[in-house]
Amino acid sequence: MGKLTIMDHPLIQHKIGIIRRSDTGTKEFREIVEEIAMLECYESTRDLELEDTEIETPIAKTTVKKLAGKKLAIVPILRAGLGMVPGMEEMIPNAKIGHIGMYRDPETLKPVEYYCKLPADIEERDVFVVDPMLATGGSACDAIERLKGHGCRNIRFLCIIAAPEGLARLQKEHPDVDIVVGALDDHLNENGYIVPGLGDAGDRIFGTK
Ligand SMILES: O=P(O)(O)OC[C@H]1O[C@H](OP(=O)(O)OP(=O)(O)O)[C@H](O)[C@@H]1O
Ligand SMILES: O=c1cc[nH]c(=O)[nH]1
Ligand SMILES: [Mg+2]
């Protein structure tokens, strides 16, 4: 089973408390989503391989660590996943970025894919799929299925808020995927929204409602 991390860091809990508030505006919402993504990226890159390299400080020769150069990719699920990209890029600036566009049909709650553009060598990369919300899990599972269809084998999924239903589905359908969750909420309501959640993440990031 892939590793599941539910973030208990005080900074993340504090920041999630702010974006849950219905009186938090678009600018602050977007900035905080970026900050949370940065902190989650820090957590999800714990196991990146390092190698030794010889350098000179102003005082002496020494051996330091550097990243072993594994190729990385960030793949946001549009739209809301785009809000997490700047924070991820800040931490892993050499990563290439792919995009998977999906919206959830409001009646069936099933994801509908409308766009997919991935780096040509995506199968050689460790992939970080990002989306703030994991509700029924349909969007995340389909996006990961798509990536596996392209040959990706090393996939992590990062979200800010998860419902227990979506988390269970993701772990069942993709047991190999490491998952980082900012907060695990209580349940889904009859419209498929996470309770207490934060509403529609895409609308809140882009100010479309
Ligand atoms: O786990 P699920 O039940 O699939 O729900 C989660 C999906 O719903 C939201 O996207 P939405 O369909 O609102 O599209 P948007 O990002 O364009 O707003 C969210 O950003 C996830 O992609
Ligand atoms: O609560 C939810 C569920 C799905 N998508 C969102 O943006 N919010
Ligand atoms: Mg939305």
CSV table of C-alpha atoms and ligand atoms in Angstrom, one decimal:
chain,number,residue,atom,x,y,z
A,1,MET,CA,0.0,0.0,0.0
A,2,GLY,CA,1.2,3.5,-0.9
A,3,LYS,CA,2.0,5.8,2.0
A,4,LEU,CA,-0.8,8.0,3.3
A,5,THR,CA,0.1,11.2,5.1
A,6,ILE,CA,-2.6,13.3,6.7
A,7,MET,CA,-0.8,16.5,7.5
A,8,ASP,CA,-0.9,17.5,11.2
A,9,HIS,CA,1.5,20.5,10.9
A,10,PRO,CA,0.1,23.5,12.7
A,11,LEU,CA,0.8,25.9,9.8
A,12,ILE,CA,-1.2,23.7,7.5
A,13,GLN,CA,-4.1,23.4,9.9
A,14,HIS,CA,-4.1,27.1,10.5
A,15,LYS,CA,-4.1,27.9,6.8
A,16,ILE,CA,-6.8,25.4,6.0
A,17,GLY,CA,-8.9,27.1,8.7
A,18,ILE,CA,-8.6,30.4,6.8
A,19,ILE,CA,-9.6,29.0,3.4
A,20,ARG,CA,-12.6,27.2,4.8
A,21,ARG,CA,-14.1,30.5,5.9
A,22,SER,CA,-16.8,31.7,3.5
A,23,ASP,CA,-15.7,35.3,4.1
A,24,THR,CA,-12.1,34.6,2.8
A,25,GLY,CA,-11.8,36.4,-0.6
A,26,THR,CA,-10.3,35.2,-3.9
A,27,LYS,CA,-6.9,36.8,-3.5
A,28,GLU,CA,-6.2,35.5,0.0
A,29,PHE,CA,-7.7,32.1,-0.9
A,30,ARG,CA,-5.4,31.7,-3.9
A,31,GLU,CA,-2.3,32.8,-1.9
A,32,ILE,CA,-3.0,30.3,0.9
A,33,VAL,CA,-3.7,27.4,-1.5
A,34,GLU,CA,-0.2,28.2,-3.0
A,35,GLU,CA,1.4,28.1,0.5
A,36,ILE,CA,-0.3,24.9,1.5
A,37,ALA,CA,0.8,23.3,-1.8
A,38,MET,CA,4.4,24.3,-1.0
A,39,LEU,CA,4.2,22.7,2.5
A,40,GLU,CA,2.6,19.5,1.1
A,41,CYS,CA,5.3,19.4,-1.6
A,42,TYR,CA,7.9,19.5,1.1
A,43,GLU,CA,6.3,16.5,2.8
A,44,SER,CA,5.8,14.5,-0.4
A,45,THR,CA,9.4,14.9,-1.5
A,46,ARG,CA,10.9,13.4,1.7
A,47,ASP,CA,12.0,10.3,-0.1
A,48,LEU,CA,13.7,11.9,-3.2
A,49,GLU,CA,17.1,10.4,-3.7
A,50,LEU,CA,20.2,12.3,-2.9
A,51,GLU,CA,23.8,11.8,-4.1
A,52,ASP,CA,27.1,13.1,-2.8
A,53,THR,CA,29.0,15.8,-4.5
A,54,GLU,CA,32.4,17.4,-3.8
A,55,ILE,CA,32.4,21.2,-3.4
A,56,GLU,CA,34.5,24.0,-1.9
A,57,THR,CA,33.2,26.3,0.7
A,58,PRO,CA,35.2,29.6,1.3
A,59,ILE,CA,37.0,27.6,4.0
A,60,ALA,CA,37.5,24.0,2.9
A,61,LYS,CA,36.7,21.2,0.5
A,62,THR,CA,33.7,19.1,1.7
A,63,THR,CA,31.1,16.7,0.5
A,64,VAL,CA,27.5,17.9,0.2
A,65,LYS,CA,24.2,16.3,-0.9
A,66,LYS,CA,22.4,17.2,-4.1
A,67,LEU,CA,19.2,15.7,-5.6
A,68,ALA,CA,20.1,12.7,-7.7
A,69,GLY,CA,18.4,14.2,-10.7
A,70,LYS,CA,15.2,12.1,-10.9
A,71,LYS,CA,12.9,13.6,-13.5
A,72,LEU,CA,9.8,15.0,-12.0
A,73,ALA,CA,6.4,16.2,-13.3
A,74,ILE,CA,3.6,18.1,-11.7
A,75,VAL,CA,0.1,17.3,-13.1
A,76,PRO,CA,-2.7,19.5,-11.9
A,77,ILE,CA,-6.3,18.4,-12.5
A,78,LEU,CA,-8.0,21.5,-14.0
A,79,ARG,CA,-9.2,23.9,-13.0
A,80,ALA,CA,-8.7,23.8,-9.3
A,81,GLY,CA,-5.4,21.9,-9.4
A,82,LEU,CA,-3.9,24.9,-11.1
A,83,GLY,CA,-4.0,26.8,-7.8
A,84,MET,CA,-1.5,24.4,-6.3
A,85,VAL,CA,1.0,24.6,-9.2
A,86,PRO,CA,2.9,27.8,-8.1
A,87,GLY,CA,3.7,26.4,-4.7
A,88,MET,CA,4.8,23.1,-6.2
A,89,GLU,CA,7.0,24.9,-8.8
A,90,GLU,CA,8.6,26.9,-6.1
A,91,MET,CA,9.9,23.7,-4.4
A,92,ILE,CA,10.7,21.6,-7.5
A,93,PRO,CA,11.4,24.2,-10.2
A,94,ASN,CA,12.9,21.6,-12.7
A,95,ALA,CA,9.7,19.6,-12.8
A,96,LYS,CA,7.8,19.6,-16.1
A,97,ILE,CA,4.1,20.3,-16.0
A,98,GLY,CA,1.3,18.3,-17.6
A,99,HIS,CA,-2.4,19.2,-17.5
A,100,ILE,CA,-5.5,17.0,-17.3
A,101,GLY,CA,-8.8,18.9,-17.6
A,102,MET,CA,-11.8,17.4,-15.9
A,103,TYR,CA,-15.1,18.6,-14.6
A,104,ARG,CA,-17.5,16.7,-12.5
A,105,ASP,CA,-21.0,16.3,-14.0
A,106,PRO,CA,-23.3,17.9,-11.4
A,107,GLU,CA,-26.0,15.2,-12.0
A,108,THR,CA,-24.0,12.0,-12.1
A,109,LEU,CA,-20.9,13.3,-10.1
A,110,LYS,CA,-18.8,11.5,-12.7
A,111,PRO,CA,-15.7,13.2,-14.1
A,112,VAL,CA,-15.7,14.3,-17.7
A,113,GLU,CA,-12.3,14.7,-19.3
A,114,TYR,CA,-11.9,17.7,-21.7
A,115,TYR,CA,-8.2,18.2,-22.0
A,116,CYS,CA,-4.9,16.2,-21.6
A,117,LYS,CA,-1.4,17.4,-22.4
A,118,LEU,CA,1.5,15.7,-20.8
A,119,PRO,CA,5.3,16.0,-21.2
A,120,ALA,CA,6.4,13.6,-23.9
A,121,ASP,CA,8.7,11.6,-21.5
A,122,ILE,CA,6.1,11.5,-18.8
A,123,GLU,CA,6.6,7.7,-18.3
A,124,GLU,CA,10.2,8.4,-17.1
A,125,ARG,CA,9.1,10.9,-14.5
A,126,ASP,CA,7.9,10.7,-10.9
A,127,VAL,CA,4.5,12.4,-11.1
A,128,PHE,CA,2.8,14.7,-8.5
A,129,VAL,CA,-0.9,14.9,-9.3
A,130,VAL,CA,-2.4,17.9,-7.6
A,131,ASP,CA,-6.1,18.8,-6.9
A,132,PRO,CA,-7.3,20.6,-3.8
A,133,MET,CA,-10.4,18.5,-3.4
A,134,LEU,CA,-10.8,14.7,-3.2
A,135,ALA,CA,-14.6,14.2,-2.9
A,136,THR,CA,-16.0,11.0,-4.5
A,137,GLY,CA,-12.5,10.3,-5.8
A,138,GLY,CA,-13.7,9.9,-9.4
A,139,SER,CA,-11.5,12.7,-10.8
A,140,ALA,CA,-8.3,11.6,-9.1
A,141,CYS,CA,-8.8,8.0,-10.0
A,142,ASP,CA,-9.5,8.7,-13.6
A,143,ALA,CA,-6.6,11.1,-13.9
A,144,ILE,CA,-4.2,8.6,-12.4
A,145,GLU,CA,-5.6,5.9,-14.6
A,146,ARG,CA,-4.9,8.1,-17.6
A,147,LEU,CA,-1.3,8.6,-16.4
A,148,LYS,CA,-0.8,4.9,-15.9
A,149,GLY,CA,-2.1,4.4,-19.5
A,150,HIS,CA,0.8,6.7,-20.5
A,151,GLY,CA,3.3,4.3,-18.7
A,152,CYS,CA,3.7,6.3,-15.4
A,153,ARG,CA,4.6,4.0,-12.6
A,154,ASN,CA,5.6,6.4,-9.8
A,155,ILE,CA,2.7,8.6,-8.9
A,156,ARG,CA,1.8,10.7,-5.8
A,157,PHE,CA,-1.4,12.5,-5.2
A,158,LEU,CA,-1.6,15.7,-3.2
A,159,CYS,CA,-4.9,17.3,-2.1
A,160,ILE,CA,-5.9,19.9,0.5
A,161,ILE,CA,-9.2,18.4,1.7
A,162,ALA,CA,-10.3,14.8,1.3
A,163,ALA,CA,-13.6,13.1,2.1
A,164,PRO,CA,-13.3,9.6,3.6
A,165,GLU,CA,-15.3,8.2,0.6
A,166,GLY,CA,-12.8,9.6,-1.9
A,167,LEU,CA,-9.8,8.6,0.1
A,168,ALA,CA,-11.0,5.0,0.4
A,169,ARG,CA,-11.8,4.8,-3.3
A,170,LEU,CA,-8.4,6.2,-4.3
A,171,GLN,CA,-6.6,3.7,-2.0
A,172,LYS,CA,-8.6,0.8,-3.3
A,173,GLU,CA,-8.2,1.7,-7.1
A,174,HIS,CA,-4.6,2.8,-6.9
A,175,PRO,CA,-3.0,1.2,-3.9
A,176,ASP,CA,0.5,1.9,-5.2
A,177,VAL,CA,0.0,5.7,-5.0
A,178,ASP,CA,1.4,7.8,-2.1
A,179,ILE,CA,-1.2,10.3,-0.9
A,180,VAL,CA,-0.8,13.5,1.0
A,181,VAL,CA,-3.9,15.0,2.5
A,182,GLY,CA,-4.1,18.4,4.2
A,183,ALA,CA,-7.2,17.6,6.2
A,184,LEU,CA,-9.6,14.6,6.3
A,185,ASP,CA,-13.2,15.8,6.6
A,186,ASP,CA,-16.4,14.2,7.8
A,187,HIS,CA,-18.5,13.2,4.8
A,188,LEU,CA,-20.0,14.1,1.4
A,189,ASN,CA,-23.4,15.8,1.3
A,190,GLU,CA,-26.2,14.8,-1.1
A,191,ASN,CA,-24.7,17.0,-3.8
A,192,GLY,CA,-21.3,15.4,-3.5
A,193,TYR,CA,-19.7,18.4,-1.7
A,194,ILE,CA,-17.3,17.8,1.1
A,195,VAL,CA,-18.6,18.6,4.6
A,196,PRO,CA,-17.5,20.9,6.2
A,197,GLY,CA,-15.1,21.4,3.2
A,198,LEU,CA,-14.6,24.9,1.7
A,199,GLY,CA,-17.2,24.9,-1.2
A,200,ASP,CA,-16.2,24.7,-4.8
A,201,ALA,CA,-12.4,25.1,-4.9
A,202,GLY,CA,-12.2,26.1,-8.6
A,203,ASP,CA,-14.8,28.8,-8.1
A,204,ARG,CA,-13.0,30.1,-5.0
A,205,ILE,CA,-9.6,30.1,-6.6
A,206,PHE,CA,-10.7,31.8,-9.8
A,207,GLY,CA,-13.6,34.0,-8.4
A,208,THR,CA,-16.1,32.5,-10.8
A,209,LYS,CA,-19.1,32.6,-8.3
B,1,LIG,O1,-13.5,13.6,-6.2
B,1,LIG,P1,-14.5,14.1,-7.1
B,1,LIG,O2,-16.0,13.7,-6.7
B,1,LIG,O3,-14.3,13.7,-8.5
B,1,LIG,O4,-14.5,15.7,-7.0
B,1,LIG,C1,-13.4,16.4,-6.9
B,1,LIG,C2,-13.2,17.2,-8.2
B,1,LIG,O5,-14.2,18.3,-8.2
B,1,LIG,C3,-13.6,19.5,-8.4
B,1,LIG,O6,-13.5,19.9,-9.7
B,1,LIG,P2,-14.7,20.5,-10.5
B,1,LIG,O7,-15.5,19.4,-11.2
B,1,LIG,O8,-15.5,21.4,-9.6
B,1,LIG,O9,-14.0,21.3,-11.7
B,1,LIG,P3,-13.2,22.7,-11.6
B,1,LIG,O10,-11.9,22.4,-10.9
B,1,LIG,O11,-13.1,23.2,-13.0
B,1,LIG,O12,-14.1,23.6,-10.7
B,1,LIG,C4,-12.3,19.3,-7.7
B,1,LIG,O13,-11.3,20.3,-8.0
B,1,LIG,C5,-11.9,17.9,-8.2
B,1,LIG,O14,-11.3,17.9,-9.4
B,2,LIG,O1,-16.6,19.9,-1.9
B,2,LIG,C1,-16.2,19.8,-3.1
B,2,LIG,C2,-16.4,18.7,-3.8
B,2,LIG,C3,-15.9,18.7,-5.1
B,2,LIG,N1,-15.3,19.7,-5.6
B,2,LIG,C4,-15.1,20.9,-4.9
B,2,LIG,O2,-14.5,21.8,-5.4
B,2,LIG,N2,-15.6,20.9,-3.6
B,3,MG,MG,-15.2,23.2,-9.3
